[in-house]
Coordinates of C-alpha atoms in Angstrom, one line a residue:
M1 CA -39.1 18.4 13.7
T2 CA -37.3 19.7 16.8
V3 CA -35.9 16.3 17.5
F4 CA -34.8 15.9 13.9
I5 CA -32.8 19.0 14.0
L6 CA -31.0 17.9 17.1
Y7 CA -30.3 14.4 15.7
N8 CA -29.7 15.1 12.0
Q9 CA -25.9 14.5 12.2
C10 CA -26.0 11.3 14.3
Y11 CA -25.8 7.7 13.4
L12 CA -29.4 7.0 14.4
H13 CA -30.6 9.2 11.5
K14 CA -32.9 6.6 9.9
L15 CA -34.2 5.4 13.3
I16 CA -35.0 9.0 14.4
I17 CA -36.9 9.7 11.2
K18 CA -39.2 6.8 12.1
Y19 CA -39.4 8.2 15.6
I20 CA -40.4 11.6 14.3
Y21 CA -43.4 10.3 12.4
W22 CA -44.5 8.7 15.6
L23 CA -43.8 11.8 17.6
N24 CA -45.9 13.9 15.2
T25 CA -48.9 11.6 15.9
V26 CA -48.3 11.9 19.6
V27 CA -48.1 15.7 19.4
F28 CA -51.4 15.7 17.5
L29 CA -53.1 13.6 20.2
F30 CA -51.5 15.7 23.0
N31 CA -50.5 12.6 24.8
P32 CA -46.8 12.4 25.7
L33 CA -46.7 9.1 27.6
P34 CA -46.6 6.7 24.7
C35 CA -44.0 8.9 23.1
C36 CA -41.8 8.6 26.1
I37 CA -42.3 4.8 26.2
L38 CA -41.3 4.4 22.6
A39 CA -38.3 6.7 23.0
L40 CA -37.1 4.7 26.0
T41 CA -37.6 1.4 24.1
I42 CA -35.7 2.6 21.1
T43 CA -32.8 4.0 23.2
T44 CA -32.6 1.0 25.5
H45 CA -32.3 -1.3 22.5
H46 CA -29.3 0.6 21.2
S47 CA -27.9 2.0 24.4
R48 CA -25.2 -0.7 24.8
K49 CA -23.7 0.1 21.4
F50 CA -23.8 3.8 22.1
F51 CA -22.3 3.8 25.5
S52 CA -19.6 1.3 24.6
G53 CA -18.6 3.6 21.7
K54 CA -18.8 0.8 19.1
M55 CA -20.8 3.1 16.8
G56 CA -18.3 6.0 17.3
L57 CA -20.8 8.4 18.8
F58 CA -18.8 9.0 22.0
K59 CA -15.5 9.5 20.2
A60 CA -15.7 13.3 19.7
A61 CA -12.2 14.6 19.2
G62 CA -11.1 17.9 20.8
V63 CA -9.1 20.7 19.2
V64 CA -5.4 21.1 20.0
Y65 CA -4.8 24.8 20.8
K66 CA -1.5 26.5 20.1
P67 CA 0.4 28.1 23.0
V68 CA -0.8 31.6 23.9
E69 CA 2.6 33.1 23.1
E70 CA 2.2 32.0 19.5
I71 CA -1.1 33.7 19.0
D72 CA -1.2 36.8 16.8
L73 CA -3.5 39.4 18.4
G74 CA -2.9 42.1 15.8
P75 CA -5.6 43.5 13.4
D76 CA -4.2 41.4 10.5
S77 CA -4.1 38.2 12.5
N78 CA -4.9 35.0 10.5
E79 CA -6.4 33.4 13.7
F80 CA -9.6 31.7 12.7
Y81 CA -12.6 33.6 13.8
L82 CA -15.4 31.2 14.7
K83 CA -18.9 32.8 14.7
A84 CA -21.5 31.7 17.2
N85 CA -22.1 28.0 16.5
V86 CA -25.6 27.4 17.9
K87 CA -27.5 24.4 16.7
A88 CA -30.8 24.5 18.7
P89 CA -34.1 25.6 17.3
R90 CA -36.4 28.1 19.1
M91 CA -38.9 26.2 21.2
A92 CA -41.9 27.4 23.3
G93 CA -45.3 26.2 24.3
F94 CA -45.9 22.5 23.9
L95 CA -42.6 21.8 22.1
V96 CA -40.7 23.0 25.3
K97 CA -42.8 20.5 27.3
I98 CA -41.9 17.6 25.0
F99 CA -38.3 18.5 25.0
A100 CA -38.2 18.8 28.8
W101 CA -39.9 15.4 29.1
F102 CA -37.3 13.7 27.0
L103 CA -34.3 15.5 28.6
E104 CA -35.6 14.3 32.0
S105 CA -35.7 10.7 30.9
R106 CA -32.7 8.7 32.2
I107 CA -31.5 7.2 28.9
I108 CA -32.8 9.2 26.0
G109 CA -32.0 12.4 28.0
T110 CA -28.4 11.4 28.2
L111 CA -28.2 10.7 24.5
L112 CA -29.9 14.0 23.7
L113 CA -27.5 16.0 25.9
Y114 CA -24.5 14.3 24.3
I115 CA -25.6 15.1 20.8
L116 CA -26.6 18.6 21.8
K117 CA -23.2 19.3 23.2
R118 CA -21.4 17.6 20.3
N119 CA -23.3 19.5 17.6
N120 CA -22.7 22.8 19.4
L121 CA -18.9 22.0 19.5
I122 CA -18.7 21.9 23.3
H123 CA -16.8 18.6 23.2
K124 CA -14.5 19.8 20.4
L125 CA -13.7 23.3 21.7
V126 CA -13.8 22.8 25.5
S127 CA -14.5 19.4 27.1
N128 CA -12.0 17.4 25.1
A129 CA -9.6 20.2 24.1
T130 CA -5.9 20.0 24.6
L131 CA -4.0 23.1 25.8
E132 CA -0.7 23.8 27.4
E133 CA -1.7 26.6 29.8
A134 CA -2.8 25.8 33.4
P135 CA -6.4 26.5 34.1
M136 CA -7.6 29.5 36.2
F137 CA -10.3 28.2 38.5
V138 CA -11.3 31.4 40.3
P139 CA -10.9 34.9 38.6
L140 CA -9.8 36.5 41.9
H141 CA -7.0 38.9 41.0
P142 CA -4.4 40.2 43.5
F143 CA -5.1 43.9 44.1
V144 CA -2.8 46.1 42.1
D145 CA -2.5 49.9 42.3
L146 CA -2.6 50.9 38.7
N147 CA -1.6 54.5 39.5
E148 CA -4.6 55.8 37.5
Q149 CA -4.8 59.6 37.0
E150 CA -7.4 61.9 38.5
V151 CA -8.7 59.5 41.2
E152 CA -10.0 59.8 44.7
Q153 CA -9.0 57.0 47.1
I154 CA -11.5 56.2 50.0
D155 CA -10.3 54.4 53.1
S156 CA -11.8 51.0 53.6
D157 CA -13.2 52.0 57.0
A158 CA -15.3 54.8 55.6
S159 CA -19.1 54.4 56.1
P160 CA -21.4 54.0 53.1
A161 CA -22.8 57.5 53.7
E162 CA -19.3 59.0 53.8
R163 CA -18.5 57.1 50.6
V164 CA -21.6 58.6 48.9
Q165 CA -20.6 62.1 49.8
R166 CA -17.1 61.5 48.4
A167 CA -18.7 60.2 45.2
M168 CA -20.9 63.3 45.0
D169 CA -17.7 65.5 45.3
C170 CA -16.2 63.5 42.4
L171 CA -19.1 64.0 40.0
P172 CA -18.5 66.0 36.8
L173 CA -20.9 68.8 35.9
T174 CA -24.2 67.4 35.0
L175 CA -27.1 68.7 32.9
E176 CA -29.2 71.0 35.1
K177 CA -32.4 71.2 32.9
S178 CA -35.5 69.3 33.9
V179 CA -37.0 66.3 32.1
D180 CA -38.7 67.7 29.0
D181 CA -41.8 65.6 28.2
S182 CA -42.5 67.6 25.0
N183 CA -39.1 67.2 23.4
S184 CA -37.7 63.7 23.1
S185 CA -34.4 64.9 21.7
S186 CA -33.5 66.6 25.0
F187 CA -34.8 63.8 27.2
R188 CA -32.9 62.7 30.3
R189 CA -33.9 60.7 33.4
W190 CA -34.0 62.2 36.8
T191 CA -30.7 61.5 38.7
I192 CA -30.0 60.9 42.4
A193 CA -28.7 64.4 42.6
D194 CA -32.0 65.7 41.2
Y195 CA -33.9 63.8 43.9
S196 CA -31.6 65.1 46.6
R197 CA -31.9 68.7 45.4
A198 CA -35.7 68.5 45.1
Y199 CA -36.0 67.1 48.6
S200 CA -33.6 69.6 50.1
S201 CA -35.4 72.6 48.5
G202 CA -38.8 71.4 49.6
E203 CA -40.2 71.1 46.0
I204 CA -41.3 67.5 46.7
T205 CA -41.0 65.1 49.6
P206 CA -39.9 61.4 49.6
R207 CA -43.4 60.5 50.8
K208 CA -45.0 62.1 47.7
V209 CA -42.5 60.4 45.5
A210 CA -43.3 57.0 47.1
E211 CA -47.0 57.6 46.6
Q212 CA -46.4 58.3 42.9
F213 CA -44.1 55.3 42.6
I214 CA -46.8 53.0 44.0
N215 CA -49.4 54.5 41.6
A216 CA -47.1 54.1 38.7
V217 CA -46.4 50.4 39.5
H218 CA -50.1 49.8 39.8
E219 CA -50.7 51.5 36.4
S220 CA -47.9 49.5 34.8
S221 CA -49.4 46.2 36.0
R222 CA -52.9 47.1 34.7
A223 CA -51.7 48.1 31.1
A224 CA -52.9 46.1 28.1
L225 CA -49.4 44.7 28.1
P226 CA -48.4 44.4 31.8
M227 CA -44.8 45.4 32.3
S228 CA -44.2 43.0 35.2
F229 CA -41.5 45.1 36.7
F230 CA -41.6 43.5 40.2
I231 CA -42.0 40.1 41.7
N232 CA -42.7 41.6 45.1
Y233 CA -43.2 45.1 46.6
D234 CA -44.8 46.2 49.8
A235 CA -46.6 49.5 49.6
E236 CA -46.9 49.9 53.4
D237 CA -43.2 49.3 53.8
I238 CA -42.3 51.7 51.1
L239 CA -44.5 54.5 52.6
K240 CA -43.0 53.8 56.0
Q241 CA -39.4 54.3 54.7
A242 CA -40.5 57.4 52.8
T243 CA -42.1 58.9 55.8
E244 CA -39.0 58.5 57.9
S245 CA -36.9 60.1 55.1
T246 CA -39.4 63.0 54.8
L247 CA -39.0 63.7 58.5
R248 CA -35.2 63.7 58.2
Y249 CA -35.4 66.3 55.5
E250 CA -37.9 68.4 57.5
R251 CA -35.3 68.4 60.3
G252 CA -32.6 69.4 57.9
D253 CA -30.7 66.2 58.6
P254 CA -30.7 63.8 55.6
I255 CA -28.3 60.9 55.9
S256 CA -26.8 61.3 52.4
A257 CA -27.7 62.2 48.8
L258 CA -29.3 58.7 48.6
D259 CA -31.8 59.6 51.4
G260 CA -35.3 59.1 50.1
V261 CA -34.2 57.9 46.7
P262 CA -36.1 54.8 45.4
I263 CA -33.7 51.9 44.7
A264 CA -34.9 48.5 43.4
I265 CA -33.2 45.1 44.2
K266 CA -33.0 42.1 41.9
D267 CA -34.9 39.1 43.3
E268 CA -31.9 36.9 44.0
I269 CA -30.4 39.4 46.5
D270 CA -31.8 39.0 50.0
C271 CA -33.9 42.0 51.0
S272 CA -36.2 42.1 54.0
P273 CA -39.2 41.8 54.3
Y274 CA -39.3 40.0 50.9
P275 CA -38.6 36.3 50.3
T276 CA -35.9 35.5 47.9
T277 CA -37.8 33.5 45.3
V278 CA -35.2 33.2 42.6
L279 CA -31.9 31.5 41.7
V280 CA -28.9 33.2 40.3
L281 CA -28.7 32.4 36.6
L282 CA -32.1 31.0 36.6
G283 CA -34.3 33.4 38.5
G284 CA -37.7 34.2 39.9
T285 CA -39.0 30.9 41.1
K286 CA -42.0 30.2 43.3
W287 CA -40.3 27.6 45.4
L288 CA -36.8 28.6 46.5
H289 CA -38.0 30.5 49.6
K290 CA -39.4 27.2 50.9
V291 CA -35.9 25.7 51.2
R292 CA -33.9 28.9 51.7
P293 CA -35.8 31.5 53.8
C294 CA -34.6 35.1 53.7
T295 CA -33.7 36.3 57.2
G296 CA -32.3 39.7 56.5
D297 CA -30.7 42.1 54.0
A298 CA -27.7 41.3 51.9
C299 CA -24.6 43.3 52.7
C300 CA -25.1 45.6 49.6
V301 CA -28.8 46.3 50.6
M302 CA -27.8 47.1 54.2
R303 CA -25.3 49.6 52.9
L304 CA -28.0 51.3 50.8
R305 CA -30.4 51.4 53.7
S306 CA -27.7 53.0 55.9
C307 CA -27.6 55.8 53.4
G308 CA -31.3 56.4 53.6
A309 CA -32.3 54.9 50.3
I310 CA -35.9 53.7 49.9
I311 CA -35.8 50.0 49.0
V312 CA -38.9 49.6 46.8
G313 CA -39.0 45.9 46.2
K314 CA -37.7 42.8 44.4
T315 CA -37.5 43.1 40.6
N316 CA -38.6 40.4 38.2
M317 CA -36.0 38.3 36.5
H318 CA -35.6 35.2 34.3
E319 CA -36.3 32.2 36.3
L320 CA -33.2 30.9 38.1
G321 CA -31.3 33.4 35.9
A322 CA -31.2 30.6 33.3
G323 CA -32.0 32.7 30.3
T324 CA -31.5 36.0 28.5
S325 CA -35.0 37.1 27.6
G326 CA -36.6 38.0 31.0
I327 CA -39.6 35.8 30.1
N328 CA -40.9 34.4 33.4
P329 CA -43.9 32.1 33.4
H330 CA -44.5 32.6 37.1
Y331 CA -44.4 36.3 37.6
G332 CA -45.0 37.6 34.0
T333 CA -42.7 38.8 31.3
T334 CA -40.7 42.0 31.9
R335 CA -41.3 44.2 28.9
N336 CA -38.9 46.7 27.4
P337 CA -40.0 50.3 28.1
Y338 CA -38.9 51.4 24.6
H339 CA -41.1 48.8 23.0
P340 CA -43.4 46.7 25.2
N341 CA -43.6 44.0 22.6
K342 CA -39.9 43.4 22.9
I343 CA -37.8 41.7 25.6
A344 CA -36.1 43.6 28.4
G345 CA -33.2 41.1 28.5
G346 CA -32.1 38.9 31.3
S347 CA -31.6 37.9 33.8
S348 CA -31.7 41.3 35.6
S349 CA -34.7 42.2 33.4
G350 CA -36.8 44.0 36.0
S351 CA -33.9 46.1 37.4
A352 CA -33.1 47.4 33.9
A353 CA -36.7 48.1 33.0
V354 CA -37.6 50.0 36.2
V355 CA -34.6 52.3 35.6
S356 CA -35.4 52.7 31.9
A357 CA -39.0 53.6 32.8
G358 CA -38.1 56.2 35.4
L359 CA -39.3 54.3 38.4
C360 CA -35.9 54.3 40.0
P361 CA -32.7 56.2 39.2
A362 CA -30.7 53.0 40.0
A363 CA -31.2 49.4 40.8
L364 CA -29.1 46.4 41.8
G365 CA -28.7 43.3 39.6
V366 CA -26.4 40.3 39.6
D367 CA -24.2 39.7 36.5
G368 CA -23.2 36.1 36.0
G369 CA -23.2 36.1 32.2
G370 CA -23.9 39.6 31.1
S371 CA -27.0 39.6 33.3
V372 CA -26.6 43.3 34.2
R373 CA -25.0 44.7 31.0
M374 CA -27.2 42.9 28.6
P375 CA -30.6 44.2 29.9
A376 CA -29.1 47.6 30.5
S377 CA -28.0 47.8 26.8
L378 CA -31.4 46.5 25.5
C379 CA -33.3 49.0 27.8
G380 CA -31.0 52.0 27.1
V381 CA -29.4 52.5 30.5
I382 CA -26.1 52.2 32.2
G383 CA -24.9 48.7 33.3
F384 CA -21.8 48.5 35.5
K385 CA -20.1 45.3 36.7
P386 CA -17.0 45.9 38.9
T387 CA -14.0 43.6 39.3
F388 CA -14.7 40.2 40.7
G389 CA -14.5 40.5 44.5
R390 CA -14.9 44.3 44.6
I391 CA -18.4 44.1 46.2
P392 CA -19.2 41.7 49.1
H393 CA -21.6 38.9 48.1
T394 CA -23.0 38.2 51.6
G395 CA -26.7 37.6 51.2
V396 CA -26.6 36.9 47.5
L397 CA -27.5 33.4 46.3
P398 CA -24.2 31.6 45.8
L399 CA -25.2 29.9 42.6
N400 CA -22.3 31.0 40.4
W401 CA -19.5 31.7 42.8
T402 CA -16.7 32.2 40.3
V403 CA -18.6 34.2 37.7
G404 CA -21.5 36.0 39.4
M405 CA -21.1 39.6 40.7
V406 CA -23.4 42.2 42.0
G407 CA -23.8 45.0 39.5
I408 CA -25.5 48.3 39.1
L409 CA -28.1 49.5 36.6
A410 CA -28.6 53.3 36.4
G411 CA -29.9 56.1 34.2
T412 CA -26.5 57.8 34.2
L413 CA -22.9 57.1 35.0
E414 CA -23.2 59.6 37.9
D415 CA -25.8 57.5 39.6
A416 CA -23.9 54.3 38.9
L417 CA -20.9 55.9 40.6
I418 CA -22.8 57.0 43.7
V419 CA -24.4 53.5 44.2
Y420 CA -21.0 51.8 43.5
A421 CA -19.4 54.0 46.2
A422 CA -22.1 53.0 48.7
I423 CA -21.9 49.3 48.3
S424 CA -18.3 48.6 47.4
G425 CA -15.2 48.2 49.6
Q426 CA -14.8 47.0 53.2
L427 CA -13.8 43.5 51.9
P428 CA -11.7 41.2 54.1
S429 CA -8.6 42.1 52.1
H430 CA -9.3 45.8 52.8
E431 CA -8.6 47.0 49.2
P432 CA -9.5 50.7 49.0
T433 CA -12.3 52.0 46.8
I434 CA -10.9 54.3 44.1
L435 CA -13.3 56.7 42.4
P436 CA -12.7 58.7 39.2
V437 CA -12.5 62.5 39.5
S438 CA -13.9 63.3 36.1
A439 CA -13.7 67.1 36.0
H440 CA -10.5 66.6 34.0
L441 CA -10.4 63.8 31.5
Y442 CA -6.9 62.5 31.2
N443 CA -5.2 61.3 28.0
I444 CA -6.1 57.7 27.4
T445 CA -4.0 56.8 24.4
R446 CA -4.9 53.2 23.8
I447 CA -8.3 51.8 23.2
S448 CA -8.5 48.3 21.7
K449 CA -11.6 47.9 19.6
Y450 CA -13.2 44.7 18.6
L451 CA -16.2 45.3 16.4
K452 CA -16.7 42.1 14.3
L453 CA -20.5 42.1 14.3
Y454 CA -23.8 42.6 12.5
D455 CA -23.9 45.7 10.4
E456 CA -26.5 48.0 12.1
I457 CA -24.9 47.6 15.5
R458 CA -21.4 47.6 14.2
I459 CA -21.9 50.8 12.3
C460 CA -23.5 52.5 15.3
C461 CA -20.7 51.4 17.6
S462 CA -18.0 52.3 15.1
N463 CA -19.4 55.8 14.7
A464 CA -19.7 56.3 18.5
L465 CA -16.1 55.2 19.1
H466 CA -14.9 57.4 16.2
L467 CA -16.6 60.4 17.7
L468 CA -15.1 59.6 21.1
C469 CA -11.6 59.3 19.9
E470 CA -11.8 62.4 17.6
H471 CA -13.2 64.5 20.4
Y472 CA -10.7 63.6 23.0
K473 CA -7.8 62.9 20.6
W474 CA -7.5 59.3 21.8
K475 CA -6.0 56.5 19.8
T476 CA -7.4 53.1 19.0
V477 CA -5.6 49.9 18.4
E478 CA -7.4 47.2 16.5
V479 CA -7.0 43.8 18.0
T480 CA -8.0 40.2 17.3
I481 CA -9.6 38.3 20.2
P482 CA -9.4 34.7 19.2
E483 CA -11.4 31.8 20.7
I484 CA -14.4 33.9 21.8
E485 CA -16.7 31.0 20.9
S486 CA -14.6 28.7 23.0
M487 CA -14.8 31.1 25.9
R488 CA -18.5 31.4 25.6
L489 CA -18.9 27.6 25.7
A490 CA -16.4 27.3 28.6
H491 CA -18.3 29.9 30.5
Y492 CA -21.6 27.9 30.0
L493 CA -19.8 24.8 31.4
T494 CA -18.6 26.8 34.4
I495 CA -21.8 28.5 35.2
G496 CA -23.9 25.4 34.5
S497 CA -21.9 23.1 36.8
E498 CA -21.8 25.7 39.6
C499 CA -25.5 26.3 39.4
T500 CA -26.5 22.7 39.6
T501 CA -24.0 22.1 42.4
S502 CA -25.4 25.1 44.4
L503 CA -28.9 23.8 43.9
S504 CA -28.3 20.1 44.4
S505 CA -29.7 19.8 47.9
A506 CA -32.8 21.9 47.1
L507 CA -33.5 20.0 43.9
E508 CA -33.6 16.7 45.7
K509 CA -36.7 18.0 47.5
L510 CA -38.2 19.8 44.6
D511 CA -41.3 18.9 42.7
F512 CA -40.3 19.8 39.1
A513 CA -43.9 20.8 38.4
E514 CA -43.1 24.0 40.3
L515 CA -40.5 25.0 37.7
G516 CA -41.2 26.7 34.4
W517 CA -40.6 24.5 31.4
D518 CA -37.7 26.4 30.0
A519 CA -36.0 26.3 33.5
R520 CA -36.5 22.6 33.6
V521 CA -34.6 22.2 30.4
A522 CA -31.9 24.6 31.6
L523 CA -31.4 22.6 34.8
R524 CA -31.2 19.3 32.9
V525 CA -28.7 20.8 30.5
Y526 CA -26.6 22.4 33.3
G527 CA -26.5 19.1 35.2
A528 CA -24.7 17.5 32.2
F529 CA -21.9 20.0 32.3
N530 CA -18.5 19.6 33.8
S531 CA -16.5 22.8 34.4
K532 CA -13.3 23.2 32.5
E533 CA -11.5 26.5 32.0
N534 CA -9.5 27.8 29.1
R535 CA -6.6 30.3 28.7
Q536 CA -8.5 33.5 27.9
M537 CA -7.0 35.3 30.9
Q538 CA -3.5 35.0 29.4
I539 CA -4.8 36.2 26.0
H540 CA -6.5 39.2 27.6
K541 CA -3.4 40.1 29.6
N542 CA -1.5 40.3 26.4
I543 CA -4.1 42.6 24.9
F544 CA -4.0 44.8 28.0
A545 CA -0.3 45.1 27.6
K546 CA -1.1 47.1 24.5
A547 CA -4.2 48.9 25.6
D548 CA -6.0 50.5 28.6
V549 CA -9.4 49.1 27.7
I550 CA -11.2 46.9 25.2
V551 CA -14.3 48.3 23.5
A552 CA -16.9 46.1 21.9
P553 CA -20.6 46.1 21.3
T554 CA -22.6 45.1 24.4
T555 CA -24.9 42.8 22.5
G556 CA -24.9 41.2 19.1
V557 CA -28.6 42.0 18.5
T558 CA -31.1 44.5 19.8
A559 CA -34.2 43.5 21.8
Y560 CA -36.3 40.9 19.9
S561 CA -40.0 40.3 19.9
I562 CA -42.0 38.5 22.7
F563 CA -44.2 35.8 21.3
D564 CA -47.4 34.7 23.0
D565 CA -46.5 31.0 22.9
A566 CA -43.6 31.7 25.4
L567 CA -45.6 33.5 28.1
K568 CA -46.8 30.4 30.0
T569 CA -43.9 28.0 29.4
G570 CA -40.9 30.3 28.8
E571 CA -38.9 29.8 25.6
L572 CA -35.6 28.2 24.4
D573 CA -33.9 30.6 22.0
Y574 CA -30.3 29.8 22.2
I575 CA -29.4 31.5 18.9
N576 CA -30.6 34.9 20.1
G577 CA -29.2 34.1 23.5
A578 CA -25.7 33.5 22.1
A579 CA -25.8 36.7 20.1
L580 CA -26.8 38.6 23.2
V581 CA -24.1 37.3 25.5
R582 CA -21.2 36.8 23.1
Y583 CA -19.3 40.0 23.9
Q584 CA -19.9 40.1 27.6
I585 CA -18.5 36.8 28.8
S586 CA -15.0 38.0 29.6
G587 CA -16.3 40.2 32.3
N588 CA -17.7 37.2 34.1
F589 CA -15.4 34.4 33.0
L590 CA -12.2 36.4 33.7
G591 CA -13.6 38.7 36.5
L592 CA -12.9 41.9 34.6
P593 CA -14.7 45.2 35.3
A594 CA -17.0 46.3 32.5
V595 CA -19.6 49.1 31.8
T596 CA -22.1 49.6 29.0
V597 CA -23.2 53.0 27.8
P598 CA -26.2 53.7 25.5
I599 CA -25.0 55.3 22.3
G600 CA -27.8 55.1 19.8
Y601 CA -30.8 53.3 18.4
D602 CA -31.6 50.9 15.6
K603 CA -34.2 51.5 12.9
E604 CA -37.0 50.4 15.2
G605 CA -35.9 52.9 17.9
L606 CA -34.4 50.1 20.1
P607 CA -31.3 51.1 22.2
I608 CA -27.8 50.0 21.3
G609 CA -25.0 49.9 23.9
L610 CA -21.3 50.2 23.7
Q611 CA -19.2 48.2 26.2
F612 CA -15.8 49.1 27.8
I613 CA -13.9 46.2 29.4
G614 CA -10.9 47.0 31.7
K615 CA -8.1 45.5 33.6
P616 CA -8.7 44.1 37.0
W617 CA -9.3 47.0 39.5
S618 CA -9.4 49.6 36.8
E619 CA -12.9 51.0 37.6
P620 CA -11.7 54.6 37.5
T621 CA -10.4 54.3 34.0
L622 CA -13.6 52.7 32.8
M623 CA -15.7 55.3 34.4
H624 CA -13.5 58.1 32.9
I625 CA -14.1 56.7 29.5
A626 CA -17.8 56.0 30.1
F627 CA -18.4 59.5 31.3
A628 CA -16.8 60.8 28.1
M629 CA -18.9 58.6 26.0
Q630 CA -22.1 59.6 27.8
A631 CA -21.3 63.3 27.5
L632 CA -21.2 62.9 23.7
C633 CA -24.4 60.9 23.5
I634 CA -26.7 62.1 26.3
S635 CA -28.3 65.0 24.4
H636 CA -29.6 62.4 21.8
Y637 CA -31.2 60.0 24.3
R638 CA -34.8 59.3 23.5
K639 CA -37.7 58.9 25.9
P640 CA -39.1 55.4 26.2
K641 CA -42.7 54.7 25.3
V642 CA -43.3 53.7 28.9
F643 CA -42.0 56.3 31.3
Y644 CA -43.0 57.7 34.7
N645 CA -42.0 61.1 36.0
L646 CA -41.8 60.7 39.8
L647 CA -40.6 64.2 40.5
H648 CA -43.6 65.8 38.8
K649 CA -45.2 67.7 41.6
N650 CA -48.7 67.3 40.1

């Protein structure tokens, strides 16, 4: 049936029906070899007609786009809004294996990929499209001083510890009450400032927190539904770091507010003494370290260490970053702390989950296609992706060099700001880091909203935005953002072609049996992509001429269920995947800064996030607005079902 769905619009309809009957028999007998032979025989017999184009299969026409200056971006625009056009059934278990076998065959795989791309409008909207605008190949924006109000500028030669202190000085007033385990309506997570105060006052030591962290990770892995937060962590190394931090506090000489604070690192970021086992948008493999050994810390990790942070291990992720669920057949499925039967999102699934569950106030992820903001939204935490180029990428797997970006997951905006201050800046171009001073919110008069979406999420986002604008007397401007589906597809082409290019030398030596089945499918599909950009940057520049930020839901759906058939093979669920990433692509494809803030919950109690997208280099404006949104929502945050209180003295 899977193959029929993929083929039901092609010229081989009758032939494929016969093939399906045969395939059903093969599936029943659990013997794929005869099926592959028959498939190759059928395809070889007809391949000459297909590849010569005589049957018309390879004559997919592309759309002709009107010039950008003729596009109406107003709220009453008649621009056609194309919803996500995903024609691919969910597959897991044995179906994924069959699909992978066919994709990896030389002839039938080529045919399958062509039809898959054609049916999903990739040829029409992107590959064969005609447009007047010149493509933008790298979203690297010239630094522009936006003259933002209420900001603190930090010199590029300031040390990470000095940056952290400047960030602490910029923080707005925070809630001083403790985590209340008995009253979920007043729940909040411990912040970096909470850890720093507790250590400085002697209420608890970093060593004690480290011990409680290790016990909590052990407990989470032994649960009926293992949470699978980490791919790798070293208890001895964690205790060593914590002991050194404890001694510094006893001497009255902590390095910074981050001293002794547990911080987790996504697996695709180099971090000693752990091997980097993953790949950027495909993550958490068991083979990459064999061809790319980790010899030290990434630049962002070195900066956190220099501030005294305790690096507690490498978090789980979707294998090779090639999916949105966080289901990893090698290291286990990272589960959502709000509902362990639901996904945590991907690919930075482990980083989002450890923050949500209270194991760390902040963690690092990498955002190549919403991979920080998506799991942050699903797990009810902050997800922040700076402007492309703002954070050095030394020591991060270079799989998606024009769309991937180190990002921050944190329990609060305050913590995201502190970590951002520590790891940003000091780039070769020496742009200064600019932090928001949020004690006084300035008047942001223009917020472009784009909320065309499913009802439950749309209503929650609309209510939160209305509350924000009413409270601060801000104005909204409704806009139409055309060609979102085209941008999503173009992003897939870009990230896919870059990923396979980055991995090409490693894949030549790889035994594909070491990959999860869903990752094998992803690599085969990615290998068929050719990168081709569109003109969304020009469209967004026109929108930003009318507004300071764009606001949209972070995801189109909340966390969906984890099914047992996917645990050992992974799953292909491109319909849910498209709904999850749809409103996040501009941050990656165009290199724009973006932040997601938790604003509410659906009827199952699953978190909903609201996303703010800004102009290049406008991190202070985004953080001003995000602080304002958080202040209005934080008193209503709910405690996850899985939560660990590391500052509890008992």
